[in-house]
Coordinates of C-alpha atoms in Angstrom, one line a residue:
X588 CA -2.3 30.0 -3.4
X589 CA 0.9 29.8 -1.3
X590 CA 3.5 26.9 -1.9
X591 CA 5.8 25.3 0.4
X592 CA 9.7 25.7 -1.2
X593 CA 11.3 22.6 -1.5
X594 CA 14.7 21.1 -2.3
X595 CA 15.6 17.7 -2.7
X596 CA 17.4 15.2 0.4
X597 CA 18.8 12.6 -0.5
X598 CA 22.0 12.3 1.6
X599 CA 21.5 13.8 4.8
X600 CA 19.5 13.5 8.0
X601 CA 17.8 16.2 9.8
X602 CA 15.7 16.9 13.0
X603 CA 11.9 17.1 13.0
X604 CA 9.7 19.1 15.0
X605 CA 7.2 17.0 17.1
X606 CA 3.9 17.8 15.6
X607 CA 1.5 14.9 16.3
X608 CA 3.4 12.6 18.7
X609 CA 0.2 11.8 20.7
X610 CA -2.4 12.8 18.6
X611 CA -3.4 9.3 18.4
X612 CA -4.1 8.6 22.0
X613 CA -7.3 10.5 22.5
X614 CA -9.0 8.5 19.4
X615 CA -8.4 4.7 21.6
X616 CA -9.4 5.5 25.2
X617 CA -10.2 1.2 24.9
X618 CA -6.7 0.8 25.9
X619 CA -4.1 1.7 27.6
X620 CA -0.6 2.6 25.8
X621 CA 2.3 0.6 27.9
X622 CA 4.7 0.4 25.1
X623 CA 6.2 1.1 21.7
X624 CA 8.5 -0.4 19.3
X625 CA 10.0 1.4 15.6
X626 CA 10.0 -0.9 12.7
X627 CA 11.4 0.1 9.2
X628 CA 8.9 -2.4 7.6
X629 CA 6.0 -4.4 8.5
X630 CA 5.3 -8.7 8.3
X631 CA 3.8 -9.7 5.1
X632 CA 0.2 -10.9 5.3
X633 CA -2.2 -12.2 2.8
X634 CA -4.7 -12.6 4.9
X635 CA -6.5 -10.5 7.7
X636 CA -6.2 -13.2 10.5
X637 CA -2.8 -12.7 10.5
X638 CA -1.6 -10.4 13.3
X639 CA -0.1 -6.7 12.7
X640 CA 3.6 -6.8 13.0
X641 CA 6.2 -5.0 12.3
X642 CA 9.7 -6.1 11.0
X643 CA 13.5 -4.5 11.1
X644 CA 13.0 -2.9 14.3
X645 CA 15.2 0.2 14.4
X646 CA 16.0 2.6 17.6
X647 CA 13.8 5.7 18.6
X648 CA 16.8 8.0 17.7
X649 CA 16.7 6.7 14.2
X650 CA 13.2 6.8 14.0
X651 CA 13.6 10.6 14.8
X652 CA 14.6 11.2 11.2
X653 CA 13.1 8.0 9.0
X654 CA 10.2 6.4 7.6
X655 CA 8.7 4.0 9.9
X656 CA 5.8 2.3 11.6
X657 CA 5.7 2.9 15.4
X658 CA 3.4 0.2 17.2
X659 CA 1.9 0.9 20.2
X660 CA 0.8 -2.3 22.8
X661 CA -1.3 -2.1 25.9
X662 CA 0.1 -4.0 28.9
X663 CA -1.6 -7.4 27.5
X664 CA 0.9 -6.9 24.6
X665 CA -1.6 -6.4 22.2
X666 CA -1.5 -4.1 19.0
X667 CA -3.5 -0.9 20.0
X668 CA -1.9 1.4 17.1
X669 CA 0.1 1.1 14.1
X670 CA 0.9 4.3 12.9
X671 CA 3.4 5.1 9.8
X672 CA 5.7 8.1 10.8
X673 CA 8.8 10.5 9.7
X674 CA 10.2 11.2 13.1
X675 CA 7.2 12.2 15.0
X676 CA 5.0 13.6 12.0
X677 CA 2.4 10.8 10.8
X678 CA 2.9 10.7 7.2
X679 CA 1.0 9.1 4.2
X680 CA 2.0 5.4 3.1
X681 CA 4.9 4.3 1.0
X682 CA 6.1 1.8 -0.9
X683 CA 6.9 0.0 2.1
X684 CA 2.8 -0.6 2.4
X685 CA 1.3 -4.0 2.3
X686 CA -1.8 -5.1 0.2
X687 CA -3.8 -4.9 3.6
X688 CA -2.7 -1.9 5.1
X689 CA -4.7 1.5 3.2
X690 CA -4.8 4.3 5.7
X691 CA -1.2 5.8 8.1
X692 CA -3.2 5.4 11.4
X693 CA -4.8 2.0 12.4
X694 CA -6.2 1.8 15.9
X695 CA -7.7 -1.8 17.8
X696 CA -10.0 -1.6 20.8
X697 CA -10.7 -5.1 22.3
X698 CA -13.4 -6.8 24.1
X699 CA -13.8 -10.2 25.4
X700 CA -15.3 -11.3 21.7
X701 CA -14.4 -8.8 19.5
X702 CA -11.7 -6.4 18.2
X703 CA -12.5 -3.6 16.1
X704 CA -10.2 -1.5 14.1
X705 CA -11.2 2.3 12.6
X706 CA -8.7 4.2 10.4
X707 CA -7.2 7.8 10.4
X708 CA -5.8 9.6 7.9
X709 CA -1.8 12.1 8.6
X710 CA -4.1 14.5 10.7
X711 CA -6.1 12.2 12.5
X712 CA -9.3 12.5 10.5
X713 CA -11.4 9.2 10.6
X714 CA -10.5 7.6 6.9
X715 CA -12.1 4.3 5.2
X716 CA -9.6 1.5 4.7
X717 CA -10.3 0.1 1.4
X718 CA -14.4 1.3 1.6
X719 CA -14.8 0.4 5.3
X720 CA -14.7 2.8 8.3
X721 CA -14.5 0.0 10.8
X722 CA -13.3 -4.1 10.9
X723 CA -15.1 -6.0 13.5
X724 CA -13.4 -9.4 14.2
X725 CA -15.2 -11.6 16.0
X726 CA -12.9 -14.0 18.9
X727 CA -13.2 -17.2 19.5
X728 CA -13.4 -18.6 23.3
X729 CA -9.4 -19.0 22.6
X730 CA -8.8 -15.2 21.6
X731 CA -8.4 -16.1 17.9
X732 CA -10.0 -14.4 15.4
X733 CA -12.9 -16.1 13.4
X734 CA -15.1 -14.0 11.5
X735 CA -14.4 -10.4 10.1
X736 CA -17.3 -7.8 8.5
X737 CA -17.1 -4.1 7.4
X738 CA -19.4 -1.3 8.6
X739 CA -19.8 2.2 7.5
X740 CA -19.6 5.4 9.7
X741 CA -23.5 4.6 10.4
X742 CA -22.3 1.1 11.7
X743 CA -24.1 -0.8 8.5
X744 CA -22.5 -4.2 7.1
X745 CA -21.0 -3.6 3.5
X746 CA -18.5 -4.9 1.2
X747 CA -15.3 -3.5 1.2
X748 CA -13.7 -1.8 -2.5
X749 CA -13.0 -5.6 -3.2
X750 CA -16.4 -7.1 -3.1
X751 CA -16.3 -8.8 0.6
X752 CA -18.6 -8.6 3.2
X753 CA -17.1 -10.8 5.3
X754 CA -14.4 -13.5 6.2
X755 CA -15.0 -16.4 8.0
X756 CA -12.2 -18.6 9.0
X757 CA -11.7 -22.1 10.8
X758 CA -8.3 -22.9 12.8
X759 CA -7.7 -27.2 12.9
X760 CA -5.9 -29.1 15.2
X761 CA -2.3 -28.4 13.4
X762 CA -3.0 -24.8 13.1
X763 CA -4.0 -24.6 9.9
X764 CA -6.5 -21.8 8.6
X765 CA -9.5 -22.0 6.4
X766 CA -10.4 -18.7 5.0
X767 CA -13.3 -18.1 2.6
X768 CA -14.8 -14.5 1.9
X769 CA -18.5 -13.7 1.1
X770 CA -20.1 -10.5 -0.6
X771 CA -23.2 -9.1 0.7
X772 CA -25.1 -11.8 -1.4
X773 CA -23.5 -15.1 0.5
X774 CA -21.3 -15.5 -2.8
X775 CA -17.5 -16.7 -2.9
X776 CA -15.3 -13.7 -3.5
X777 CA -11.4 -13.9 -4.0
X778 CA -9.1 -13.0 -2.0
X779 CA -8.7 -9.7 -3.9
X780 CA -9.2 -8.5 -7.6
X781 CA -6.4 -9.7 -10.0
X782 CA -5.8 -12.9 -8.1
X783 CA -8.4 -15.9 -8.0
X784 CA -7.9 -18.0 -4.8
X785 CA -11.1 -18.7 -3.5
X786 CA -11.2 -20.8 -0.3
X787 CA -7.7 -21.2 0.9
X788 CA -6.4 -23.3 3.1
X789 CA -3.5 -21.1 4.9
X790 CA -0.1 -22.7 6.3
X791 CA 1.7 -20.7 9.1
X792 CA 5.7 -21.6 10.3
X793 CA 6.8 -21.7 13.8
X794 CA 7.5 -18.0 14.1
X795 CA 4.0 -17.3 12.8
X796 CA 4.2 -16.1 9.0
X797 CA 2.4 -17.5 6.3
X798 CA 4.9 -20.0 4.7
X799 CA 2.0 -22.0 2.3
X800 CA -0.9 -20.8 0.6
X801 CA -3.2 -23.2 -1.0
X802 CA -6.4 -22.3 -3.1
X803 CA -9.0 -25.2 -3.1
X804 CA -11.8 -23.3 -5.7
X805 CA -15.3 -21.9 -5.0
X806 CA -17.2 -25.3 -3.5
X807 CA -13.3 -25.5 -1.3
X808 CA -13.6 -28.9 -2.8
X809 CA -9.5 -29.5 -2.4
X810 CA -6.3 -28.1 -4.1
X811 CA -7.4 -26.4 -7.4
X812 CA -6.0 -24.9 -10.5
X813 CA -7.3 -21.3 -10.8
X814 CA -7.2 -19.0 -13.7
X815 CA -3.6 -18.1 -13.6
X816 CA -2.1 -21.4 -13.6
X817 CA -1.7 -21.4 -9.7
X818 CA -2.8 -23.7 -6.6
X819 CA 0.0 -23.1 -4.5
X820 CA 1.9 -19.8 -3.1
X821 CA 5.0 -21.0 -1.0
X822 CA 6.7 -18.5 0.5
X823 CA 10.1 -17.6 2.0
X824 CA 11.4 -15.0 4.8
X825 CA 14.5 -14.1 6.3
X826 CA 15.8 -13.9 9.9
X827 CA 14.6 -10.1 10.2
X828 CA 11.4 -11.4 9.0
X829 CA 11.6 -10.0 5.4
X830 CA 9.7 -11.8 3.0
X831 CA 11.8 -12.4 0.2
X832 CA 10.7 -15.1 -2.6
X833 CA 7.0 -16.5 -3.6
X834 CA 7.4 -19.9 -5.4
X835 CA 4.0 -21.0 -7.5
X836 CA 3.0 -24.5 -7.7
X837 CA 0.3 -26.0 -9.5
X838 CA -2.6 -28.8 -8.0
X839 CA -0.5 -31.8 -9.1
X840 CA 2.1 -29.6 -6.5
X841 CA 4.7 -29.2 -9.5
X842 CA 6.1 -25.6 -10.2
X843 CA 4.0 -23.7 -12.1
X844 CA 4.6 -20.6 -14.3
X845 CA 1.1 -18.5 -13.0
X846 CA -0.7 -15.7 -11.0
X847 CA 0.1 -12.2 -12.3
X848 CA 3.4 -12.0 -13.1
X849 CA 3.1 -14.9 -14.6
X850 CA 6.8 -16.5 -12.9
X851 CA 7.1 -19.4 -11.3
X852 CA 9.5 -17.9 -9.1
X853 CA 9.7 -14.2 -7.8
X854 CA 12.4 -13.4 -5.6
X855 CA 12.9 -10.0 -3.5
X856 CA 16.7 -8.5 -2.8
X857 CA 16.4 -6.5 0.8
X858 CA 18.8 -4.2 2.1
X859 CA 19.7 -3.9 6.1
X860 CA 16.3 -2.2 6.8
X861 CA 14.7 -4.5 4.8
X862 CA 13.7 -2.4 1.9
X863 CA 13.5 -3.7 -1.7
X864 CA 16.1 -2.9 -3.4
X865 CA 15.8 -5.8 -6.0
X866 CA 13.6 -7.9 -7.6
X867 CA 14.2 -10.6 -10.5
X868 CA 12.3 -13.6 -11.5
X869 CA 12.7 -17.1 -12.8
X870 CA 11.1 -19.9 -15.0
X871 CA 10.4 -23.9 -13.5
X872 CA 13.4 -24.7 -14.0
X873 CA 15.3 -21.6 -12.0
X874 CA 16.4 -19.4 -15.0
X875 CA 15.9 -16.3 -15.3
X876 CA 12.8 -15.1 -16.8
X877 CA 10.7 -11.7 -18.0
X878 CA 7.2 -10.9 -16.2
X879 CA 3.7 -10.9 -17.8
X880 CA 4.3 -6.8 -16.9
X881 CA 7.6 -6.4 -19.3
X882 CA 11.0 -6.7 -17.0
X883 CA 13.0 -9.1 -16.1
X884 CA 14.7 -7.7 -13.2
X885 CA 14.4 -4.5 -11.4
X886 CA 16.5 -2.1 -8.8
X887 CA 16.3 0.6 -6.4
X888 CA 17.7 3.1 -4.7
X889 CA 16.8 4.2 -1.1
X890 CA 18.0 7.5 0.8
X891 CA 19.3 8.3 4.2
X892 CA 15.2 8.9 5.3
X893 CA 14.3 5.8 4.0
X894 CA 12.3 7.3 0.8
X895 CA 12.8 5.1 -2.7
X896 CA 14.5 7.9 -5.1
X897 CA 15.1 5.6 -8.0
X898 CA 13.7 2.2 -9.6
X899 CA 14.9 1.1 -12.8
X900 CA 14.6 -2.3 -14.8
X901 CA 16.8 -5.0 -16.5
X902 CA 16.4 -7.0 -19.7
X903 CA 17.2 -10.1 -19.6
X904 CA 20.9 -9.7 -20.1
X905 CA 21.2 -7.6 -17.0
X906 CA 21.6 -4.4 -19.2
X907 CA 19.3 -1.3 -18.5
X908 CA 15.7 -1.9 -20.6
X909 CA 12.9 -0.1 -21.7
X910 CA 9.6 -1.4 -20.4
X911 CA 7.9 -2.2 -23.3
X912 CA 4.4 -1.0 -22.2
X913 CA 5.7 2.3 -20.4
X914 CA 8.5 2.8 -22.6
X915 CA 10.7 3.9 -19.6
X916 CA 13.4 2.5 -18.2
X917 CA 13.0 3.7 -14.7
X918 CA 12.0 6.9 -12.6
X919 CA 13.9 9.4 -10.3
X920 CA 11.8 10.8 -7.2
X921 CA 13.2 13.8 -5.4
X922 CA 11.9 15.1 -2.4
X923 CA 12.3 18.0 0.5
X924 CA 15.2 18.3 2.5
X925 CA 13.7 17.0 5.4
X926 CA 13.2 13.7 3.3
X927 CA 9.7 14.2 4.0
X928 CA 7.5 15.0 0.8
X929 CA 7.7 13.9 -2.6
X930 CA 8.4 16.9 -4.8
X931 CA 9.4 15.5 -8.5
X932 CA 9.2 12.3 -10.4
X933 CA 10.7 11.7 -13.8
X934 CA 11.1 9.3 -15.9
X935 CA 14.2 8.0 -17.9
X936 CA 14.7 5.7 -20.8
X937 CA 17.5 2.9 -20.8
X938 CA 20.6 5.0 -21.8
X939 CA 19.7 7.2 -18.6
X940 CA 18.1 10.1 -20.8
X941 CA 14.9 11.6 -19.9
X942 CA 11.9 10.3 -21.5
X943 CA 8.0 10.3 -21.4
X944 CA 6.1 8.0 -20.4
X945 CA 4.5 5.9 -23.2
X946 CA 1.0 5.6 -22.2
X947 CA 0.3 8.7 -20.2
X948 CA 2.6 11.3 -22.2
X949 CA 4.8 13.1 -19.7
X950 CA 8.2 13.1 -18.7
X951 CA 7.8 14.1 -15.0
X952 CA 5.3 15.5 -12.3
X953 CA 5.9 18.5 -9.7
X954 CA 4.1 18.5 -6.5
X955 CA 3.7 21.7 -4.9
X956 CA 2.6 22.0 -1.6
X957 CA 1.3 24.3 1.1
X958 CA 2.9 24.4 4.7
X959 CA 0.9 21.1 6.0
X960 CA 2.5 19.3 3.3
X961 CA -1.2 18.9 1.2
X962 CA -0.1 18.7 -2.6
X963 CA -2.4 22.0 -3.3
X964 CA -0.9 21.4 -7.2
X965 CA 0.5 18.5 -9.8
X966 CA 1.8 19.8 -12.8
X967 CA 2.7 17.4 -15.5
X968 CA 5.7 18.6 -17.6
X969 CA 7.4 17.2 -20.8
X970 CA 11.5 17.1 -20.8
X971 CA 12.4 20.5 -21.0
X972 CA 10.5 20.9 -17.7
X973 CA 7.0 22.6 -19.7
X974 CA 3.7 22.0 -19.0
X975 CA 2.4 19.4 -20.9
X976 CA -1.2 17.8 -21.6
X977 CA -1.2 14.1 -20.7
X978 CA -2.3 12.3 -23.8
X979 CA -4.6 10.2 -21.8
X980 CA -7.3 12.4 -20.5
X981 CA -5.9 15.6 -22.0
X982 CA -4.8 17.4 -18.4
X983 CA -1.2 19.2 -17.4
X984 CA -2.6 20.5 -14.4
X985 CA -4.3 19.5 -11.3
X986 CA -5.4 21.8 -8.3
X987 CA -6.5 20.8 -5.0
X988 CA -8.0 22.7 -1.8
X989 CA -8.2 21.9 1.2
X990 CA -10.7 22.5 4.4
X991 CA -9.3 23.6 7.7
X992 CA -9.0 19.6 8.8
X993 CA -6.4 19.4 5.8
X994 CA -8.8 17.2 4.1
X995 CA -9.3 17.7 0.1
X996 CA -12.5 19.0 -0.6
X997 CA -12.3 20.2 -4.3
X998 CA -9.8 19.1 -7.4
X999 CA -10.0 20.8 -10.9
X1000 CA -8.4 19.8 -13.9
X1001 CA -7.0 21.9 -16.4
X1002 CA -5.1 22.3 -19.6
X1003 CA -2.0 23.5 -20.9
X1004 CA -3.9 26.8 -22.3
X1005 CA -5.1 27.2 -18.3
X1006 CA -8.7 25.8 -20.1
X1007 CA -11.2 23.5 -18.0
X1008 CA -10.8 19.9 -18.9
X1009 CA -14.3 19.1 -19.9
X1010 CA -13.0 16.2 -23.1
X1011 CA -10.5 14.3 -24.3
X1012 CA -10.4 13.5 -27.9
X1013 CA -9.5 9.7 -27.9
X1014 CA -9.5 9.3 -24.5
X1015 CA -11.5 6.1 -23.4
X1016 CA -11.3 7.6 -19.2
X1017 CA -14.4 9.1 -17.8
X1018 CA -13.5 13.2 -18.2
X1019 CA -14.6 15.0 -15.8
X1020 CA -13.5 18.9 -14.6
X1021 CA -14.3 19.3 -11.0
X1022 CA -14.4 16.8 -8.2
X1023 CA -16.2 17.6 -4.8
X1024 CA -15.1 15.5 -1.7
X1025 CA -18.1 15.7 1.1
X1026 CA -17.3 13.9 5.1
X1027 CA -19.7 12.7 7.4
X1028 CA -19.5 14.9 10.2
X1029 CA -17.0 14.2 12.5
X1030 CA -16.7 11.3 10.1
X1031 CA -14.3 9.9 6.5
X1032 CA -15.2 10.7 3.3
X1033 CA -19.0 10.3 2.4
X1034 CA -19.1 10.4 -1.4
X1035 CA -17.6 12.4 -4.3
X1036 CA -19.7 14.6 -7.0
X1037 CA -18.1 15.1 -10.6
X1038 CA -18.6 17.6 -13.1

């Protein structure tokens, strides 16, 4: 097993070698590439009607070197690929991901009623996107979309890994959108797990983001508590397009402390390029407040590449704070010095000293790689850099292999003593050893076997 030698970057840029510039543009002969543009970030969407945009634009020669998302338009000025990149290398997702976006590579073919979007993984492999190998949208006589279903590589309807077979949506006279979901049954289905608006009523501003988001229940009877406390989502964006504070409300339209945070405000600090770089929350009546996950406030650092390297929290008083479930602090991330690959995360407590994580057991995990950049190896260490067993399932080591297509194909598990995990004593995870990955031929993943 051959590893790929890394140090970290954190400071510096270098040069990549064009490895995949075009690999995308034999998968979409639909279209016609005309143009592209280099964003550091992409539009917030909540909802799949909205179009794929990018925001921050930055300039090719800094896209040479940093993480971005290169959109490619046909000479309609549609969207025919979004692809998430480190120079010209298509690399996985980071933090900079939004809760609709799954796989690096999304390419859109069009007809006069329908556009259809399949998925790719870093090497151009055909990947699902959240269980689905395709999204069919259907269009409207007016180009806008109205209905959206999920097929498999054998072109069968299914719900996607949140329950929904399909979307349907309605578009008023003021522009307003209706949006419920269905499973396969015909049922109501949120919008996704964790987060109970049902039929929602969706409100876009003038430059086309989603400023109001209003949940009106299962019978979309009109504006409706749900679970969390929450009716209402307004949100708030900045010139460069950067979303940058949700405000709850309740039905009676008052602010509301709700949804999962549990805030009634949550508010998003952005740097230049529009990464997060802070993020603090407050109470109905605008003071600061903690989050239904433990902090208060919490910061990061960014490098020269455009990679988070470090994320901390803040109690209350603005001083450094454990998180009381993790019981950490924050994390350090180093990576190669190309500012490609993650090699190291570790954790730290709130005087800066290195710490384990409270749930999980370990103070930091190694990557190792081969020369694609696969992560042939995690190895979970304690703070004097040993392997350790992670109390929760018992493993300090994981080992992956890969096929010629760079896709994983077989992951074992083992112990500190080199052993096959098999148990865990207290563990309350499914144990398993092994894990097979099988493809569809020519095709994403098909299912997993484990043993």
């Amino acid at each position: 097993m051959k590893f790929l030698q890394t140090t970290t970057c954190v400071l510096f840029l270098f040069a990549l070698a064009s490895i995949n510039a075009t690999a995308g543009d034999a998968h979409n002969a639909g279209s016609v590439p005309y143009r592209v543009a280099y964003f550091s970030q992409m539009v917030f969407r909540e909802s799949p009607i909205a179009d794929l945009r990018g925001a921050y634009p930055i300039s090719s020669e800094r896209a040479d070197t940093y993480k971005h998302y290169r959109f490619t338009y046909d000479h309609a000025d549609r969207v025919i690929e979004v692809a998430f990149r480190h120079g010209d290398q298509i690399q996985e997702l980071n933090i900079s991901r939004n809760a609709l976006v799954f796989t690096p590579v999304i390419q859109i073919e069009y007809t006069d009623n329908t556009e259809t979007r399949r998925f790719y993984d870093r090497f151009m492999n055909p990947a699902n996107s959240n269980g689905a190998f395709r999204e069919v949208y259907d269009l409207d006589q007016d180009g806008n979309r109205s209905a959206l279903h999920f097929q498999d590589f054998e072109g069968q309807s299914i719900e996607n890994d949140w329950g929904i077979s399909r979307y349907e949506w309605e578009i008023d006279d003021r522009g307003v959108v209706t949006e419920n979901r269905f499973n396969r049954a015909g049922e109501p289905v949120a919008i996704r797990p964790g987060f109970p608006f049902y039929c929602v009523k969706l409100f876009y501003d003038h430059r086309g983001f989603l400023a109001t988001m209003e949940n009106h229940g299962i019978q979309c009877a009109g504006l409706t508590d749900n679970a969390l406390n929450a009716a209402q989502d307004r949100l708030q964006y900045n010139p460069q397009g950067g979303f940058y504070a949700w405000n709850v409300y309740n039905a009676k339209q008052e602010r509301s402390v709700g949804n999962g945070p549990n805030v009634a405000r949550g508010i998003i600090v952005r740097d230049r390029l529009g990464h997060s770089i802070g993020e603090f929350y407050q109470d109905t009546d605008g003071q600061l407040m903690t989050n239904a996950y433990g902090w208060t406030d919490t910061k990061a650092i960014f490098d020269a590449c455009g990679n988070m390297i470090q994320r901390f929290n803040l109690g209350i008083d603005g001083k450094p704070a454990n998180n009381p479930m993790t019981g950490y602090s924050g994390y350090n991330i180093e990576f190669d010095e190309n500012g490609i690959y993650r090699r190291l995360l570790n954790y730290f407590d709130e005087t800066g000293l290195a710490t384990a994580h409270a749930q999980r057991g370990y103070h930091a995990v190694r990557t190792d790689r081969d020369e694609a950049g696969n992560a042939i190896r995690l190895s979970y260490l304690d703070r004097n850099g040993n392997p350790v067993n992670r109390t929760d399932n018992c493993v300090a080591r994981i080992d992956n292999s890969f096929d010629a297509k760079n896709r994983i194909v077989i992951s074992r598990r083992f112990n500190t003593a080199g052993e096959a995990v098999t148990s865990c004593q207290g563990s309350t995870d499914n144990i398993w050893h092994e894990t097979k990955y099988f493809y569809f031929e020519n095709g994403p993943l098909s299912h997993t076997e484990n043993r």
